[in-house]
Each structure stands twice: as C-alpha cells, then as structure tokens.
XYZ file of C-alpha atoms in Angstrom:
731
model
C -60.265 7.460 71.875
C -61.778 11.038 72.744
C -60.339 14.441 72.109
C -58.604 14.576 75.524
C -56.572 11.511 74.714
C -55.536 13.040 71.428
C -54.445 16.398 73.069
C -52.590 14.383 75.631
C -50.505 12.538 72.892
C -50.063 15.949 71.126
C -48.911 17.709 74.390
C -46.340 15.004 75.184
C -45.010 15.024 71.795
C -45.111 18.893 71.505
C -43.080 19.195 74.642
C -40.614 16.616 73.562
C -40.080 18.534 70.199
C -39.802 21.841 71.944
C -37.029 20.113 74.352
C -34.989 18.536 71.360
C -35.072 21.571 69.230
C -33.854 23.601 72.042
C -30.856 21.378 72.828
C -30.133 21.027 69.273
C -29.857 24.858 69.034
C -27.457 25.047 71.804
C -25.562 21.882 71.394
C -24.718 22.638 67.548
C -22.651 25.789 68.706
C -20.440 23.859 70.941
C -16.905 22.940 69.092
C -16.907 19.567 70.660
C -20.084 18.773 68.752
C -19.011 20.094 65.297
C -18.465 16.352 63.964
C -22.171 15.648 64.904
C -24.033 18.687 63.495
C -21.570 20.016 60.854
C -19.893 16.748 59.679
C -20.111 17.484 55.799
C -19.067 21.119 56.279
C -16.106 19.699 58.318
C -15.030 17.062 55.727
C -15.026 19.826 53.066
C -13.541 22.810 54.753
C -11.149 23.287 57.861
C -13.046 25.075 60.773
C -11.417 26.387 63.675
C -10.814 23.809 66.418
C -11.557 26.089 69.201
C -13.859 29.247 69.616
C -13.463 31.952 72.449
C -15.937 31.387 75.034
C -19.139 33.368 74.730
C -22.582 33.199 76.421
C -24.012 33.192 72.801
C -23.098 29.682 72.609
C -25.470 28.886 75.232
C -28.620 30.809 74.159
C -31.184 29.142 71.753
C -31.799 30.526 68.414
C -33.716 29.854 65.105
C -30.930 30.785 62.967
C -30.511 27.209 61.322
C -34.235 27.205 60.290
C -33.650 30.534 58.572
C -30.710 29.587 56.883
C -32.774 26.165 55.729
C -35.448 28.239 54.444
C -33.281 30.677 52.397
C -31.055 27.672 50.836
C -32.010 27.281 46.956
C -32.474 24.186 45.058
C -29.181 24.880 43.028
C -27.473 24.937 46.474
C -29.049 21.831 47.484
C -27.816 20.051 44.013
C -24.496 21.354 44.639
C -24.003 19.891 48.242
C -26.189 16.935 48.003
C -26.479 16.014 44.401
C -29.625 15.101 42.263
C -30.914 12.549 44.829
C -31.273 15.397 47.445
C -33.232 17.491 45.058
C -35.626 14.641 44.283
C -36.106 14.080 47.938
C -36.933 17.679 48.574
C -39.235 17.602 45.757
C -41.204 14.850 47.481
C -41.771 17.100 50.422
C -42.699 20.028 48.291
C -45.084 17.788 46.451
C -46.550 16.870 49.962
C -47.050 20.232 51.106
C -48.839 21.371 48.137
C -51.191 18.431 47.613
C -52.182 18.382 51.442
C -52.555 22.038 51.787
C -55.268 21.822 48.900
C -56.703 18.516 50.695
C -56.734 20.196 53.975
C -58.861 23.138 52.876
C -61.421 21.299 50.867
C -61.635 18.514 53.599
C -61.760 20.702 56.673
C -64.455 23.037 55.359
C -66.427 20.589 53.306
C -66.099 16.950 54.387
C -65.342 17.702 58.190
C -68.861 19.412 58.810
C -70.518 16.805 56.967
C -69.006 14.066 59.114
C -69.573 15.727 62.491
C -73.375 16.298 61.466
C -74.039 13.123 59.590
C -76.357 11.751 62.323
C -78.929 13.207 64.460
C -77.469 12.977 67.581
C -76.890 14.900 70.983
C -73.148 16.022 70.861
C -71.014 16.439 74.140
C -68.778 19.004 74.823
C -65.684 19.190 72.490
C -63.114 17.801 74.892
C -65.125 14.855 75.707
C -66.267 14.196 72.196
C -65.082 10.810 70.605
C -62.903 10.941 67.521
C -65.380 8.899 65.585
C -67.694 11.567 65.157
C -65.339 13.382 62.895
C -64.905 10.513 60.532
C -67.221 9.213 57.751
C -68.472 6.325 59.985
C -70.627 9.054 61.564
C -72.583 9.818 58.244
C -75.859 8.058 57.998
C -76.204 5.127 55.527
C -77.773 6.407 52.427
C -77.158 10.093 53.229
C -77.373 12.433 50.024
C -74.427 14.240 51.633
C -71.851 11.569 50.478
C -71.561 13.616 47.557
C -69.308 16.034 49.413
C -66.848 12.925 49.993
C -66.995 11.908 46.247
C -66.394 15.456 45.231
C -63.453 15.747 47.768
C -61.937 12.359 46.307
C -62.319 13.719 42.814
C -60.547 17.003 43.536
C -57.576 15.371 45.461
C -57.118 12.796 42.865
C -56.907 15.259 39.954
C -55.057 17.426 41.844
C -52.483 14.730 42.855
C -52.136 13.684 38.974
C -51.638 17.446 37.933
C -48.875 18.113 40.729
C -47.248 14.926 39.682
C -47.192 16.056 36.035
C -47.299 19.916 36.516
C -45.223 22.473 38.651
C -47.622 25.239 39.108
C -45.195 27.670 40.879
C -43.341 30.071 38.462
C -43.084 29.060 34.823
C -45.531 26.273 33.680
C -43.120 23.474 33.919
C -43.773 19.849 33.790
C -43.022 18.234 37.248
C -42.144 14.669 35.986
C -40.515 16.181 32.753
C -38.570 18.753 35.110
C -36.861 15.913 36.991
C -36.203 14.224 33.664
C -34.432 17.191 32.406
C -32.322 17.495 35.480
C -31.522 13.859 35.282
C -30.271 14.382 31.656
C -28.509 17.593 32.783
C -26.863 15.645 35.433
C -25.681 13.008 32.720
C -24.239 15.984 30.368
C -22.685 17.640 33.369
C -20.525 14.881 34.243
C -18.598 14.144 30.879
C -15.590 12.447 32.955
C -17.917 10.018 34.874
C -16.099 6.741 34.437
C -19.255 4.708 34.579
C -20.497 6.115 31.311
C -17.329 4.065 29.551
C -17.416 1.065 31.898
C -19.427 -1.989 31.512
C -19.637 -4.739 34.412
C -19.187 -8.262 33.135
C -20.200 -11.233 35.007
C -20.363 -15.005 34.591
C -17.090 -15.135 32.535
C -16.670 -18.822 31.516
C -14.148 -20.853 33.024
C -11.369 -22.032 30.413
C -8.988 -24.680 31.317
C -5.304 -23.573 31.180
C -6.334 -19.712 31.055
C -7.078 -17.138 33.647
C -10.321 -15.190 33.654
C -8.307 -12.016 32.593
C -6.943 -13.668 29.430
C -10.307 -15.239 28.384
C -12.098 -12.045 28.740
C -9.550 -10.001 26.862
C -9.655 -12.539 23.971
C -13.543 -12.374 23.889
C -13.565 -8.683 23.598
C -10.673 -8.260 21.402
C -12.503 -10.578 18.974
C -16.155 -9.243 19.075
C -15.320 -5.568 20.127
C -11.898 -4.846 18.274
C -12.486 -1.262 17.312
C -14.182 -0.210 20.751
C -12.538 -2.341 23.611
C -9.972 -0.404 25.587
C -8.913 -2.373 28.609
C -10.604 -4.253 31.666
C -9.955 -4.670 35.197
C -10.539 -7.915 37.051
C -12.563 -8.232 40.336
C -10.840 -10.191 42.944
C -11.836 -12.211 46.052
C -11.847 -9.221 48.574
C -11.149 -11.246 51.569
C -7.975 -12.875 50.235
C -6.690 -9.467 48.796
C -7.469 -7.543 52.153
C -5.392 -9.991 53.915
C -2.488 -9.904 51.637
C -2.799 -6.162 51.919
C -2.565 -6.343 55.587
C 0.431 -8.518 55.317
C 2.036 -6.160 52.841
C 1.496 -3.265 55.249
C 3.232 -5.129 57.949
C 6.197 -5.863 55.687
C 6.317 -2.271 54.714
C 6.615 -1.281 58.385
C 9.352 -3.928 58.852
C 11.423 -2.587 55.960
C 11.218 0.863 57.251
C 12.461 -0.082 60.698
C 15.517 -1.943 59.259
C 16.631 0.921 57.189
C 19.654 2.082 59.133
C 21.727 3.891 56.506
C 19.615 6.974 57.065
C 18.132 6.669 53.572
C 14.512 6.716 53.163
C 12.690 3.516 51.925
C 11.732 3.978 48.228
C 8.166 3.810 47.197
C 6.515 0.556 46.240
C 3.366 -1.001 44.603
C 1.869 -4.549 44.204
C 1.703 -6.633 41.119
C 0.469 -10.235 40.632
C 2.014 -13.313 39.438
C 1.812 -17.063 40.327
C 2.516 -17.664 44.056
C 1.519 -16.216 47.410
C 5.232 -14.975 48.291
C 6.800 -11.670 48.837
C 9.954 -10.476 47.433
C 11.833 -7.408 46.629
C 12.975 -6.909 42.857
C 16.329 -5.404 42.088
C 16.597 -1.824 41.148
C 18.400 -2.855 37.993
C 16.122 -3.883 35.021
C 16.631 -7.604 33.938
C 16.591 -6.805 30.520
C 17.405 -3.980 28.184
C 13.787 -3.169 27.747
C 12.849 -0.880 30.696
C 9.137 -0.594 29.645
C 6.506 -2.764 31.193
C 3.260 -3.648 29.172
C 0.315 -3.408 31.063
C -2.360 -4.870 28.959
C -3.296 -1.686 26.562
C -1.378 0.588 28.466
C 2.540 0.861 28.268
C 4.302 2.518 31.107
C 7.984 2.941 31.786
C 8.770 2.539 35.692
C 10.290 5.796 36.929
C 13.659 5.490 38.639
C 12.328 6.199 42.208
C 9.856 3.355 42.126
C 10.811 -0.028 43.624
C 8.288 -2.804 42.900
C 7.148 -5.593 45.337
C 5.653 -8.200 43.614
C 2.731 -10.172 44.954
C 1.851 -13.470 43.367
C -1.657 -14.422 43.576
C -3.254 -16.811 40.947
C -6.448 -17.762 42.695
C -7.620 -14.240 43.469
C -9.711 -13.642 40.350
C -13.391 -13.616 40.230
C -15.502 -14.396 37.022
C -16.363 -10.722 37.189
C -14.602 -7.708 35.432
C -14.955 -4.002 34.583
C -14.591 -3.583 30.630
C -13.789 -0.182 29.530
C -14.694 1.058 26.052
C -13.310 3.784 24.105
C -16.732 5.583 23.836
C -20.001 6.036 25.920
C -22.054 4.962 23.100
C -20.007 1.729 22.593
C -20.326 0.976 26.421
C -24.265 1.357 26.216
C -24.522 -0.946 23.158
C -22.618 -3.653 24.910
C -24.960 -3.621 27.774
C -28.047 -3.744 25.577
C -27.226 -7.026 23.728
C -26.764 -10.628 24.720
C -23.138 -11.529 24.215
C -23.541 -15.203 23.507
C -26.435 -17.634 22.637
C -26.290 -18.658 26.353
C -27.835 -15.789 28.442
C -26.243 -16.987 31.560
C -22.880 -16.347 30.286
C -21.064 -12.908 29.681
C -23.958 -11.102 31.319
C -23.258 -7.308 30.942
C -24.836 -4.163 32.313
C -24.042 -0.601 32.746
C -21.312 -0.143 35.736
C -22.317 1.738 38.772
C -20.194 5.092 39.604
C -16.700 3.783 41.082
C -17.880 5.067 44.755
C -21.186 3.383 44.470
C -19.691 -0.084 43.654
C -20.597 -2.771 46.405
C -17.658 -4.866 45.991
C -18.690 -7.719 48.221
C -21.644 -8.347 46.018
C -19.488 -8.887 42.942
C -17.776 -12.215 44.122
C -21.188 -13.942 44.439
C -21.796 -16.308 41.334
C -24.204 -14.815 38.808
C -26.327 -18.261 38.876
C -27.101 -17.762 42.424
C -28.884 -14.469 42.188
C -32.348 -15.611 41.183
C -32.197 -17.971 44.247
C -31.204 -15.192 46.561
C -34.133 -13.020 45.306
C -36.619 -15.752 45.979
C -35.251 -16.350 49.508
C -35.279 -12.599 50.132
C -39.022 -12.299 49.109
C -40.007 -15.424 51.533
C -37.894 -13.974 54.302
C -39.541 -10.636 53.704
C -43.055 -12.266 53.922
C -42.221 -14.273 57.040
C -40.886 -10.890 58.696
C -44.091 -9.114 57.779
C -46.311 -11.862 59.431
C -43.936 -11.724 62.503
C -44.246 -8.127 62.858
C -47.858 -8.415 63.084
C -47.336 -9.613 66.785
C -46.488 -6.073 67.888
C -49.240 -4.326 65.809
C -51.752 -6.453 67.156
C -50.701 -5.745 70.752
C -50.635 -1.959 69.736
C -54.215 -2.311 68.339
C -55.346 -3.873 71.645
C -54.227 -0.828 73.885
C -56.381 1.543 71.740
C -59.333 -0.519 73.133
C -59.536 -0.311 76.611
C -62.314 -3.095 76.869
C -59.889 -5.603 75.417
C -56.807 -4.448 77.255
C -58.877 -4.934 80.508
C -59.969 -8.458 79.737
C -56.355 -9.486 78.559
C -54.567 -7.658 81.740
C -57.365 -7.973 84.512
C -54.936 -6.229 86.968
C -54.991 -3.157 84.995
C -58.468 -2.313 85.534
C -58.060 -0.124 88.581
C -55.129 1.825 87.019
C -56.996 2.388 83.720
C -59.845 4.016 85.412
C -57.787 6.994 86.056
C -58.171 9.633 83.421
C -54.570 10.620 82.758
C -53.427 6.969 82.549
C -56.358 6.260 80.452
C -55.282 9.158 77.902
C -51.645 8.277 77.911
C -52.251 4.528 77.259
C -54.861 5.125 74.375
C -53.298 8.176 73.014
C -49.575 8.088 73.395
C -48.434 4.701 74.221
C -49.491 2.687 71.086
C -47.986 4.903 68.755
C -44.652 4.858 70.712
C -44.845 1.002 70.471
C -45.228 0.961 66.811
C -42.728 3.540 66.149
C -40.083 1.646 67.923
C -41.030 -1.525 66.188
C -40.926 0.131 62.788
C -37.236 1.047 63.464
C -36.320 -2.659 63.244
C -37.757 -2.775 59.637
C -35.214 -0.599 57.685
C -32.000 -2.429 58.962
C -33.670 -5.898 58.308
C -34.722 -4.861 54.883
C -31.288 -3.615 54.132
C -29.879 -7.083 55.103
C -32.294 -8.695 52.875
C -31.286 -6.315 50.047
C -27.768 -7.219 50.922
C -28.445 -10.873 50.466
C -29.770 -10.096 47.029
C -26.358 -9.133 46.004
C -26.750 -5.552 44.310
C -24.007 -4.260 42.478
C -24.247 -0.990 44.025
C -24.922 0.866 47.188
C -27.635 2.958 45.583
C -29.258 -0.117 44.353
C -29.412 -1.657 47.622
C -30.950 1.420 49.204
C -33.634 1.327 46.253
C -34.365 -2.169 46.781
C -34.471 -1.679 50.941
C -36.544 1.428 50.054
C -39.215 -0.298 48.441
C -39.346 -3.176 50.901
C -39.586 -0.851 53.837
C -42.662 0.996 52.431
C -44.514 -2.214 51.506
C -43.598 -3.863 54.764
C -44.819 -0.852 56.738
C -48.022 -0.680 54.648
C -48.799 -4.654 54.813
C -47.922 -5.028 58.368
C -49.532 -1.630 59.546
C -52.759 -1.453 61.580
C -55.033 -1.284 58.763
C -53.846 -4.216 56.865
C -53.038 -6.458 59.843
C -56.997 -7.122 59.786
C -56.490 -10.809 58.929
C -59.688 -11.157 57.345
C -58.772 -8.865 54.709
C -56.755 -12.084 53.223
C -59.883 -14.251 53.298
C -61.363 -13.111 50.035
C -59.854 -10.617 47.527
C -63.305 -9.470 46.631
C -63.886 -8.354 50.428
C -60.680 -6.191 50.399
C -62.559 -3.035 49.829
C -65.166 -3.430 52.359
C -62.623 -4.705 55.085
C -60.401 -1.691 54.379
C -63.580 0.467 54.658
C -64.301 -0.635 57.969
C -60.844 -0.460 59.338
C -59.578 2.950 58.269
C -62.231 4.886 60.308
C -61.821 2.977 63.254
C -58.086 3.231 63.255
C -58.055 7.077 62.321
C -57.290 8.000 65.940
C -54.241 5.888 66.106
C -53.075 7.390 62.721
C -53.356 10.953 64.245
C -51.190 9.722 67.366
C -48.573 8.062 65.141
C -48.028 11.353 63.062
C -47.341 12.983 66.375
C -44.845 10.348 67.547
C -43.053 9.105 64.419
C -43.746 12.268 62.718
C -43.122 15.203 64.968
C -40.877 13.715 67.419
C -39.017 11.685 64.955
C -38.117 14.520 63.209
C -36.742 16.192 66.279
C -34.622 13.121 66.829
C -33.307 13.012 63.366
C -32.406 16.923 63.957
C -30.532 16.030 67.113
C -28.805 12.954 65.751
C -29.179 11.165 69.122
C -27.042 8.038 68.420
C -24.057 9.960 67.077
C -24.046 12.697 69.883
C -24.107 10.027 72.572
C -21.121 8.339 70.954
C -19.414 11.574 70.612
C -20.007 12.347 74.150
C -18.520 8.952 75.185
C -15.653 9.428 72.898
C -14.564 12.689 73.854
C -15.529 12.888 77.757
C -15.195 9.412 78.926
C -12.436 7.963 76.439
C -10.755 11.301 76.237
C -9.991 11.123 72.398
C -10.714 14.649 71.160
C -9.879 13.782 67.563
C -12.832 14.251 65.159
C -13.026 11.009 63.276
C -14.446 11.254 59.580
C -15.426 7.677 59.626
C -18.554 8.541 61.434
C -19.581 10.779 58.558
C -22.632 8.892 56.702
C -24.478 9.548 53.517
C -27.929 10.486 53.617
C -30.167 7.383 54.635
C -32.681 7.370 51.672
C -33.664 3.782 52.602
C -35.297 4.910 55.683
C -36.396 8.413 55.045
C -38.114 8.155 51.636
C -40.483 5.133 52.912
C -41.119 7.176 55.933
C -42.181 10.248 53.934
C -44.134 8.038 51.616
C -45.878 6.276 54.356
C -47.102 9.529 55.672
C -48.253 10.274 52.104
C -50.292 7.066 51.950
C -51.946 7.831 55.357
C -52.634 11.424 54.294
C -54.478 10.094 51.215
C -56.500 7.372 52.971
C -57.496 9.429 55.726
C -58.288 12.674 53.929
C -62.032 12.016 53.263
C -62.520 9.426 55.945
C -60.994 11.341 58.927
C -59.903 14.775 57.725
C -58.881 15.904 61.224
C -55.518 14.316 60.475
C -54.684 16.714 57.708
C -53.342 19.810 59.587
C -51.102 17.696 61.707
C -49.856 15.951 58.723
C -49.148 19.191 56.829
C -47.276 20.570 59.744
C -45.010 17.448 59.564
C -44.275 17.916 55.910
C -43.437 21.572 56.556
C -41.045 20.725 59.208
C -39.538 17.753 57.321
C -38.772 20.146 54.446
C -36.741 22.340 56.587
C -35.029 19.865 59.042
C -34.060 17.610 56.072
C -32.644 20.626 54.196
C -30.488 21.410 57.210
C -29.227 17.856 57.461
C -28.324 17.810 53.878
C -26.390 21.113 54.089
C -24.574 20.279 57.364
C -24.556 16.715 58.280
C -24.498 14.175 55.274
C -21.840 13.580 52.767
C -22.613 13.088 49.224
C -20.579 9.903 48.683
C -22.479 8.990 45.423
C -25.311 10.065 43.247
C -27.710 7.621 41.565
C -28.927 10.654 39.290
C -32.534 10.751 40.931
C -33.408 7.053 40.397
C -35.763 7.305 43.356
C -38.239 9.554 41.535
C -39.962 6.507 39.695
C -40.249 4.769 43.122
C -41.809 7.879 44.410
C -44.121 8.425 41.422
C -45.339 4.572 41.608
C -45.948 4.520 45.298
C -47.927 7.717 45.181
C -50.197 6.519 42.474
C -50.327 3.080 44.673
C -51.514 5.121 47.695
C -54.053 7.179 45.408
C -55.529 4.014 43.970
C -55.516 2.517 47.163
C -57.641 5.446 48.806
C -59.989 5.160 45.836
C -60.668 1.656 46.486
C -61.150 2.180 50.310
C -63.604 4.901 49.152
C -65.338 2.557 46.823
C -65.886 0.247 49.720
C -66.893 2.894 52.139
C -69.555 4.116 49.616
C -70.819 0.337 49.044
C -71.189 0.225 53.014
C -72.889 3.489 53.230
C -75.453 2.518 50.296
C -74.642 5.256 47.998
C -74.449 3.530 44.554
C -74.179 7.015 42.849
C -70.894 7.769 44.790
C -69.685 4.268 44.112
C -70.440 4.429 40.318
C -68.525 7.825 39.893
C -65.460 6.119 41.989
C -64.845 3.230 39.286
C -64.077 5.740 36.431
C -61.812 7.540 38.664
C -59.678 4.355 39.357
C -59.301 3.715 35.858
C -58.239 7.081 34.944
C -55.874 7.097 37.580
C -54.242 3.900 36.382
C -54.252 5.154 32.874
C -52.278 8.253 33.962
C -49.713 6.177 35.769
C -49.234 4.087 32.576
C -49.022 7.090 30.417
C -46.222 8.441 32.801
C -44.578 5.156 32.818
C -44.101 5.051 28.973
C -43.336 8.638 28.612
C -40.721 9.481 31.347
C -39.635 6.245 33.054
C -37.353 5.109 30.172
C -35.056 7.764 30.795
C -34.445 6.645 34.293
C -33.736 3.060 33.192
C -31.601 3.728 29.954
C -29.443 6.676 28.902
C -30.315 8.161 25.671
C -27.949 7.439 22.700
C -28.493 11.067 21.503
C -27.176 12.545 24.594
C -24.127 10.065 24.626
C -23.137 10.391 21.059
C -23.113 14.090 21.425
C -21.003 13.838 24.643
C -18.603 11.704 22.606
C -18.299 14.169 19.602
C -17.673 16.897 21.956
C -14.843 14.826 23.696
C -13.335 13.881 20.349
C -13.630 17.447 19.178
C -11.905 18.930 22.343
C -9.246 16.122 22.326
C -10.284 14.973 25.732
C -10.370 11.482 25.350
C -6.726 10.697 26.292
C -7.275 12.399 29.478
C -10.587 10.204 30.107
C -8.637 6.982 29.201
C -6.113 8.056 31.707
C -8.786 8.674 34.523
C -10.212 5.114 33.771
C -7.067 3.563 35.086
C -7.450 4.920 38.703
C -11.462 4.823 38.704
C -12.405 1.545 39.888
C -10.187 0.257 42.860
C -11.122 -2.373 44.911
C -9.311 -2.242 48.400
C -8.962 0.571 50.392
C -5.836 1.728 52.002
C -6.676 1.964 55.518
C -3.396 2.316 57.219
C -1.472 5.624 57.118
C 1.809 4.074 57.566
C 2.347 3.346 53.809
C 5.271 5.065 52.446
C 4.330 8.425 50.570
C 4.823 8.773 46.822
C 2.737 6.270 45.062
C -0.788 5.643 44.225
C -1.835 2.197 43.088
C -4.591 0.848 40.858
C -5.353 -2.592 39.181
C -5.650 -2.991 35.430
C -6.207 -6.326 34.253
C -3.782 -8.928 35.825
C -1.210 -6.388 37.167
C -0.884 -3.142 39.162
C -0.016 -0.128 37.442
C 2.148 2.575 39.211
C 1.168 6.208 39.193
C 3.583 8.857 40.861
C 1.554 10.926 43.400
C 2.633 13.903 45.577
C 2.235 13.456 49.258
C 1.320 9.863 49.282
C -1.956 8.083 49.564
C -4.615 10.280 50.611
C -7.629 8.995 53.194
C -10.201 7.246 51.231
C -7.641 6.290 48.630
C -8.193 2.786 47.022
C -5.962 0.052 45.670
C-alpha cells in the first residue's frame, strides 16, 4: 500500500466522521430523540416533553464536547460508578503513554526507518508505506540501537504509568484505583451483598425441602451469625404462575361490582398448584405469622392469595448473616468434607444477579467451561476465513489471480486505492462485530452468577479472539513451532502495518462516530415514532454501558499501538487522536446515554493491567525476533532482560494489589460492622435484607396498588407500600 491509498482511506473515514458528528449535534437537540441521546438523564429527571420551535435546534454545535471536557472524575464516579472511572483511566493511560511514544518514535525511529537503506526515494505521494517501517532498515545496521532505546523507553514508561500517576500529587496509579475500590466498599454501608452468601449444591434429603435442610445446616454450624435465607426458584415456573396470578387479579377486579376497591394481595407457597382466596378473618386466635426468623403481623387491609408450589425450589439459596465479617468467613471455608456440596461464594449485588444461571446444577459448571473453551477455539479458526480474505485484498497480485475478471478494474487508481486502503478494514470491522455477541453467548453458557461476571468473561474472550484471529496471528505458520513464533511475528508485523493504520481509521475513528450516533437505537426510535405512531418514550430501551465490547476494543488498539510503535511509528499520531476522541465521546455517553444498573467496583482494572502487560511483552518478543532477523545481537541481548523485568513487575503488582480486587479486607469489614453496631443501624440493615434479592420482576402495571412483595425462605412477606409497585420492582 502506498501513501495515496492511505490518504484515500483517511479521507473517506474523516468525511464519515464529520457527517456523523454534524448529524449528532443536530439530532440530539430534537425532542423526539431525547430517549436516544439523553436516556440516562431522562430516567433520572423529568424533562419537558415539548420545546418551542427554534432555529438553534438545527444548527450544529460543539457544546457537548465542551461539557464532556469540563466533566470531572468525581462527576463520572457519581453518575457511572467506579467501573466508568476505571474505563476513563484506561483512556487517560493510553493518551499519556502514546503521547510519549509518538514523540520518541516520530523523531527518533521514523527517520531511521526511512533512511535505513541506500535507495532513491520517490515523491511522497507515491512512496510505499514499507519504507516507513523497520523492514526498510539494513541488516546489521548500527542504527538499530535507536529502536532498542525506544523500546526501553516505552516499556519503562508504561510500567511507571501503570504504577504512578504523574499529574498532580505523586500518587500510585494502581494503588489509587485500589484506594478507590476500598472507598467504594466503605461508601456503601447498606450494600446487601456484604451480608449475603450464595450457597449452591444444597444436598437433597428425602422428606425435607431444600429450605428446611439449609436452615438446619446453618443454625447448627453458624448459630450466632445466621440470620435468614431466601431460596432460589425455577424462574420459568414461577414466571408462569405470576402471569396466571396477574390474570386472576384482573378477573377479581372486573367482578367487583359493589363499588368497593379490591384489597391488596401477596403470594405465598404451600403444597399444591391451585389458587384460592383466604378469608379476611384469622383462623386462630394468633394473628401473627412467623416467616423464618422474622415475625410479622398481617395488617388489616391485606388479603392473602396463597400459591402452593412445592417443586419450585432449586438447590441454591441466598443466606443472610448478621455481620459482614461472618459472611466473608463463610465464603472462604469448605463447609463439608465434600467440596462439591454446600459451595459458598460472596453474593453479587441484587441488581447484578443473573437469576437464569442459578438454577443450573453446580456439577455441570466445569463441563460448561470446557465446552465454552472448545467453542471459542472453533470460532477463532472459523473467523480466520474473513481475515484471510481481507489479507488477500491488501495484496493486488493475489487478488488478481483469485478474481481474474477484476484485473481491468483494479488498474484504475481510485479503485485501487479504495480496495487496498479502505475495503479491507471495513470487512474486518464488520466481521469483528460478530465477536462480542458470540462471546457473550459463550459466557452465558458458563453460567456466571452475575451480569458483571458475564461481561468480565466476555471482555477477556473478546480481546483474545480479536488478537488470535487478527491479521497478525492468522499466519498459520506461527503454530508450526513455538520456537519460531518471534521470527514469524517479526515478519508479519511490518508487512501488515499499513492495514493496521486503515483499521484505526475505520474501526477507531468511524466506530466512535457510530457509537456517538447510536445508529441502531436511533433507527428503532425513528420507526417507532414516525411509522408506528407510538410517541411514548420507553425506558426499556435504556442500556448499561457495554464494557464487554468497548474495553476489549480499547485494549486491542493499545496492543496495536505497542506492537507497531517501533515497527511502524507512522500509526501513532492516528492512534493518539483516536484515544483523545474516545476520552470525550465515552465520557459524553456515560453522562447522557447509559444507565448505571450495577457496579462491580472496578473489577475490570486487573484485566486492563494484565492485558497491557501481555501487549507489552508481546511487543518485546516481536522486537526480539526483528532484531534477530536484522542480525543485531546487541539489541537482541538487551531485549531479553527487558522481558524478564516486565514479567517481574507484573508479578509484583499481582501480589501487591490484585488481592484487594478478589477478596474484601477483614479490617475494612470489621470497622464497618463496629460503626453500624455503635450507630444502632443493624436493625434497619436487616429490614433491607428482606427486600434486597427479588427473583421475579413485576412487569404488569395492572397489579393493584398498596403492596410490595418479597420472598424469604419458603414464604412471601407482605410489606405495605404507598402508591403500589413501582416500575422495576421485583417479587
């Protein structure tokens, strides 16, 4: 590929970006598009439904860029949570490291590459991009020390920025995020997950329910710390019964002809699958009903609808403890001599629970993980088909041999530039869009217990599938011998540098513009309001931030930047512009578009750290192979200790900081327990636990107002409310 083809690709993508940015600045001002571009704000505050007509609504502006630039990290933390802050830190880190790399490589490495061989250079527009890569350096050249020096500078700077934050006070980056995570734990004293343990693989005892078996076990072995428990039920059966109960409620409301309103009701469980209405009068003199460890007297205005269902229980339950420390202790110990029974782990946040995975038998999980791994490997090799096709497009001689009828067309300069400079990156970008949903499906098969856990798993899978099936690793000869991997990669990277530049244009620049436009949501909203004539803004469209797609995308560009920094430094300015625009655009999306449905507490940061170190070590291995090909034993000898030191740095960070992201600190939990005990807040916390984990969502708005319902143990507990169940309530 020559400079003209590269400029053609850049011109097409810049034109698309300008067009989409202009459309966004106009469409965001239209009242009909508020649910698309201001979904988060619309869900939190009530905006005016109609604005007076004004010409200003049709004038493009950059006010959203200014607002995003002025937004502080504290505001991002309030709006998007710690996960959003960690994502922004990824972009800030990338901007810093590649700013330094761009300065060093553009002024030191690029001239060495360009003048690496004695040759007659063409005019700049007709020059091949290969002359700007390390492949243009003469073998045995003494100037390879410049590449080795640049590699050392980039590696040391990366490790320093991973550990230190050099803006403002001298704060350690990893420790800073670690402190933010601990502050996040301390700042949520009523978080129900701190008191809750998820228990799986409850053994079946003939003649006893799972609930009775679990209660007997924990009252025996945790008598002073056990508070209560909530069984998990087969969601499909429960949802079916809930639908029938809603229909019954509507029927009862319709037949009420005496002018009185139907009394509120709730659901309980017993021994059959029939419905019946109990009398308002108590059957015995004792009007109090015992619900496990809680005793509640039913109020006079509550009528009970009893739902008998003995077969709904799964061998899974949420167990509530009286203190945070007791809950953590229970998760860190084997409960019995059989490790496949009474398996305990810390429960996720209530809104983060993936209920559909809890009914899957625990003994199937390891088989599911193996099946998912095999499926991911098969998918990776299938994905090599479009990647190999894309590689053929970048080489006109191969393309002409494969498709002889295109020879005449490819002789035209413009068609030549479009095919080699723009089309390959478009095809690969469209192909890569199939990776995140596929990996999300594979992650769901693994049966994670939380939505954030599913996204974490998908995030890691998406990154490595993108890397392993990319145009570099798709050189099948790499897999012939592990010893030849550095040499094969060293041959592939310089030859594919031009493709990576166009990929940054298409997937990076234009991808950000499409993210800003929210094309899919915009089209759906357009069809709904102007074709179906439904003008109501549905909050069901609002989504959480797609970390499982955006984090791997950013990390993939980090890998491309590292691997091409000394091989093809011309990519660095384009990559730096991508990270700067991503910083502003994603900040705008967090502020206005995406809801914070749950917060993992920054658990994505260890993934970021590990993948960054992986990218850095891979770059050093590629450089080792290149120095070997270029017959530079001195540069190769200096690269080996750099690889060792990078791995040692990673191990130190893993030992020093990562345990905080895996286990809560006992010191923090005990201090929080003592503060709650001294402040007499435990009773209020115990009351919150009753309504925290609710399995079935009330989707119908036809239910009678006056009652919120939650399950504790075998029965449902009635809790009077004002105004009836709110949207998003759970049963």
